[in-house]
Short mmCIF file of C-alpha atoms and ligand atoms in Angstrom, two decimals:
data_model
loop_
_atom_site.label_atom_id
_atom_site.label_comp_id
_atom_site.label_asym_id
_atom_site.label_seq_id
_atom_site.Cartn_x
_atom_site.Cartn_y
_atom_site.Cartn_z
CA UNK G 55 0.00 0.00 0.00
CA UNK G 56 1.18 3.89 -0.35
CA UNK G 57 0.19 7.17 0.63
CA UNK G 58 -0.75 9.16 -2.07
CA UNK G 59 -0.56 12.97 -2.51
CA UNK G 60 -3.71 15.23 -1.73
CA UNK G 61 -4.62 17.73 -4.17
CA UNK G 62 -5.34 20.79 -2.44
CA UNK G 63 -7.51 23.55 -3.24
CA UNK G 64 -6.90 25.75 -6.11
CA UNK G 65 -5.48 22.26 -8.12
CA UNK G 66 -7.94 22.38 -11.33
CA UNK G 67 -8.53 18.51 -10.85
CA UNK G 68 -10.73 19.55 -7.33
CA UNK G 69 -13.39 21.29 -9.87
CA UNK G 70 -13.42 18.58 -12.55
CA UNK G 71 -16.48 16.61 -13.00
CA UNK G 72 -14.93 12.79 -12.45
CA UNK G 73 -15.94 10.53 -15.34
CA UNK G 74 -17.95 6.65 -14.13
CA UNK G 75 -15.76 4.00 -13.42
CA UNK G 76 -16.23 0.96 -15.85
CA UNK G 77 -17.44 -2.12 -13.53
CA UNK G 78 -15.57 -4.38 -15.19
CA UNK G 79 -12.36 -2.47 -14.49
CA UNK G 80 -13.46 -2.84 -10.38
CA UNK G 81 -11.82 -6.62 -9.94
CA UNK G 82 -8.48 -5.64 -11.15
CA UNK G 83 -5.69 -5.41 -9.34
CA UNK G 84 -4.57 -2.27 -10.05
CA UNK G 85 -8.26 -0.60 -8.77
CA UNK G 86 -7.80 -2.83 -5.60
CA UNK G 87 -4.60 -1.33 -5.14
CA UNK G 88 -5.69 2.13 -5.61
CA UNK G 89 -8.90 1.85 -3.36
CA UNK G 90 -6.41 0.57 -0.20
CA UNK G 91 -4.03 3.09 -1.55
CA UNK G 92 -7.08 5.66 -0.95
CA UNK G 93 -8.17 4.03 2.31
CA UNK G 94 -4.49 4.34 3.30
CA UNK G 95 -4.06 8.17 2.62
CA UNK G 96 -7.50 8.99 4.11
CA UNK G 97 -6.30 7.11 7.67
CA UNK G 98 -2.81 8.55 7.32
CA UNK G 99 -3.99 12.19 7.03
CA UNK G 100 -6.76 11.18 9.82
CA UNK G 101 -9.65 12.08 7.61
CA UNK G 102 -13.08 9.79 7.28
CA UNK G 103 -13.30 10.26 4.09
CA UNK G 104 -11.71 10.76 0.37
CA UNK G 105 -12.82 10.93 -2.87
CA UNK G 106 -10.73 10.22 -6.42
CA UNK G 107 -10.35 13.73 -7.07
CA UNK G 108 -8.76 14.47 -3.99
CA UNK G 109 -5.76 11.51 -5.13
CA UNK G 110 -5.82 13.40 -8.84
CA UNK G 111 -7.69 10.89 -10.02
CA UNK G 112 -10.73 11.97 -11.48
CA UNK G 113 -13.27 8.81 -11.00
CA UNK G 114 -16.42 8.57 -9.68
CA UNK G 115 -14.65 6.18 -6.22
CA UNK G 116 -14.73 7.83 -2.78
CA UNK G 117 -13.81 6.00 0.35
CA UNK G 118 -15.18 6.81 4.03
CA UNK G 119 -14.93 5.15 7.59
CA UNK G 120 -14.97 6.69 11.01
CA UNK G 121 -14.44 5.06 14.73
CA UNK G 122 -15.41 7.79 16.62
CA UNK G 123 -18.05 9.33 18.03
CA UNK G 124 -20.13 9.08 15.47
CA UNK G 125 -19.03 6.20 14.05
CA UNK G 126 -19.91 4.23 10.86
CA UNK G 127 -18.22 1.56 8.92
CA UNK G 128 -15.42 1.67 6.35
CA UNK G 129 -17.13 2.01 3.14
CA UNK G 130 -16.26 2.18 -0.91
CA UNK G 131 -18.65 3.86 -3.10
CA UNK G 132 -17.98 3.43 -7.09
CA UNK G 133 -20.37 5.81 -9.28
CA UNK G 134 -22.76 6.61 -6.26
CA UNK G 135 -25.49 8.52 -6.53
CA UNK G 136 -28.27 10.09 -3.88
CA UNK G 137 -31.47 9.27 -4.77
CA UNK G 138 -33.37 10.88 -1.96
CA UNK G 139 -32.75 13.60 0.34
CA UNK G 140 -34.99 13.48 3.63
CA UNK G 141 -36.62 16.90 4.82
CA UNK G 142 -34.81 17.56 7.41
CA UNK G 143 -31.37 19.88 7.82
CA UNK G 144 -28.10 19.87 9.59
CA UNK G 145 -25.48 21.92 10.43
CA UNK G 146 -22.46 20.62 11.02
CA UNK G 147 -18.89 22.14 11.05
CA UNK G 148 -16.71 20.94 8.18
CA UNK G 149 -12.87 20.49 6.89
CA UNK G 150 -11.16 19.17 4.30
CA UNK G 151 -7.97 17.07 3.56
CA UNK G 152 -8.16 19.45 0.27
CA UNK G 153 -8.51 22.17 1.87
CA UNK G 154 -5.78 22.99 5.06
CA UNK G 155 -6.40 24.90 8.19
CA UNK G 156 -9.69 25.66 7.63
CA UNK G 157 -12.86 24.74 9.39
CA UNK G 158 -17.00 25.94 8.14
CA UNK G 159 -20.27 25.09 9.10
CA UNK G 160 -22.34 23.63 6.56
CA UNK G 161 -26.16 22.97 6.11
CA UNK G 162 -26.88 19.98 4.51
CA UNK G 163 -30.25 17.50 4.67
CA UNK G 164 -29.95 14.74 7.25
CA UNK G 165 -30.91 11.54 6.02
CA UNK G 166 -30.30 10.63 2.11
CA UNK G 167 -30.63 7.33 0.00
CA UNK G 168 -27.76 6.19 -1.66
CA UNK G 169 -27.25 3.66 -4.37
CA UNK G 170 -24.18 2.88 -5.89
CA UNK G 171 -21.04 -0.41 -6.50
CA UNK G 172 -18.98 -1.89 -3.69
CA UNK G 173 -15.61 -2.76 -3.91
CA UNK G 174 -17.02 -6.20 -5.68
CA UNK G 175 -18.96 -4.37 -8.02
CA UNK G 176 -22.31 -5.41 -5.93
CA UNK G 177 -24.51 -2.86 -6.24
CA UNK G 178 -25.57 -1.09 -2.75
CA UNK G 179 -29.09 0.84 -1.91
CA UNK G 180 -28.62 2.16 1.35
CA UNK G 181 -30.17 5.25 3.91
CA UNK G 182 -27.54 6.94 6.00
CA UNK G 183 -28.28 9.59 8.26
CA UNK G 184 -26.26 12.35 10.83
CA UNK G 185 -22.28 12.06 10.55
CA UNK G 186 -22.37 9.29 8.01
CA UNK G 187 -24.75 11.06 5.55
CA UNK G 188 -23.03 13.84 5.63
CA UNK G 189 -19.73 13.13 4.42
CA UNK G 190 -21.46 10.99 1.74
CA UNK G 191 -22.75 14.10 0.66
CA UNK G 192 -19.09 15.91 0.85
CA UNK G 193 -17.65 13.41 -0.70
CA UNK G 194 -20.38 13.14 -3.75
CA UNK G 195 -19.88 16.76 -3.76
CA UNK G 196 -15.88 16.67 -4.90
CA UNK G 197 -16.79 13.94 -7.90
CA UNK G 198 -18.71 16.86 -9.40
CA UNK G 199 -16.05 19.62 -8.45
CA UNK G 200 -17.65 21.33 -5.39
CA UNK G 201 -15.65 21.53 -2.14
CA UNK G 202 -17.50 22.76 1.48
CA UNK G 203 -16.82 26.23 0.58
CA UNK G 204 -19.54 26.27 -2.13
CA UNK G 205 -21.96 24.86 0.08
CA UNK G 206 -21.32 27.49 3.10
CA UNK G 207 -24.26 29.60 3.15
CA UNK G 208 -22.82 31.80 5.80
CA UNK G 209 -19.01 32.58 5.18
CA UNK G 210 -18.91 34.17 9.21
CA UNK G 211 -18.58 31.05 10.36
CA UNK G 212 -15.40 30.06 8.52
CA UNK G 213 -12.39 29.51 10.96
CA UNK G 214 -8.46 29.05 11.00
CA UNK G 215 -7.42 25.58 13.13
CA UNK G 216 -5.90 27.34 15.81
CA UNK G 217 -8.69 29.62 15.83
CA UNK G 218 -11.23 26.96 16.24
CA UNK G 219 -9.26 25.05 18.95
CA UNK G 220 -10.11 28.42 21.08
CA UNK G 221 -13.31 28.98 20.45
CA UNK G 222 -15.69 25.85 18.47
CA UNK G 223 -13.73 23.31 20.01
CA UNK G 224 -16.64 21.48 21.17
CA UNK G 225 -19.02 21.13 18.51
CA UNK G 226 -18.28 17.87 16.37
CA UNK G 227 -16.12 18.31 12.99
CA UNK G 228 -16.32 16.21 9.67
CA UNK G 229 -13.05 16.39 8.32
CA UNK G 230 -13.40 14.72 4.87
NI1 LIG W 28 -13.15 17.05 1.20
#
């Protein structure tokens, strides 16, 4: 396995639209490699989630997994898609591994349906709600070139690390 480098914000590859991967590429060994290869980099730089992109690769593959608080399992999502977004909202302070130093709150629903391919190709159909369904939605968001910024409706909230270690602390943070 291997780290691999993280784009970071201002890279053109963050505001491409990523291009479907072809299922029948999934088995090989060389997309095996690069999902653990992504699963590595995400746990290295201590986020819960990365997406293609965010590796310069621009494919519709993000990976996820959190043991925290909030926790929900490791999970690979190949060409996903939300099909539903529930009614209701929430706001939730945000980073990225794209994006250094900088924490946001963003409002986003808070329960979605998902369908998209495993890691086998099987397709999934699944609801997620809080933590989880919202860094699906990050995630989604960088296969069609959005980061959190775009989605910030309120820019007054946006905060340097060291800034938000004094004063937000407290309230949970999605770093994905
Ligand atoms: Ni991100």
């Amino acid at each position: 396995m291997a780290t691999l480098p993280i784009a970071k914000i201002g890279n053109p590859v963050l505001r491409t639209v990523a291009g479907p991967v072809d299922p029948a590429v999934i088995p090989t060994r060389a997309c095996q490699q690069f999902i653990d290869d992504m699963l590595e980099t995400m746990y290295e730089n201590d986020g819960i989630g990365l997406a293609a992109p965010q590796v310069s690769r621009s494919e519709q593959l993000v990976v996820m997994g959190c043991d925290g608080q909030e926790a929900f399992p490791e999970t690979v999502l190949i060409n996903p898609r939300i099909v539903f977004c529930g009614p209701a909202q929430v706001e939730m302070w945000e980073g990225c591994l794209s994006v250094d130093g900088l924490r946001g709150k963003v409002t986003r629903p808070s329960s979605i349906r998902v369908q998209a391919l495993d890691r086998a190709g099987v397709p999934l159909d699944f609801e997620a709600s809080g933590l989880f369904a919202v860094c699906i939605q990050h995630e989604l968001d960088h296969l069609c070139g959005k980061l959190f910024l775009d989605r910030m409706t309120d820019l007054s909230t946006l905060t340097q690390l060291k800034e938000f270690d004094t004063y937000w602390k407290r309230e949970p943070v999605t770093v994905v």
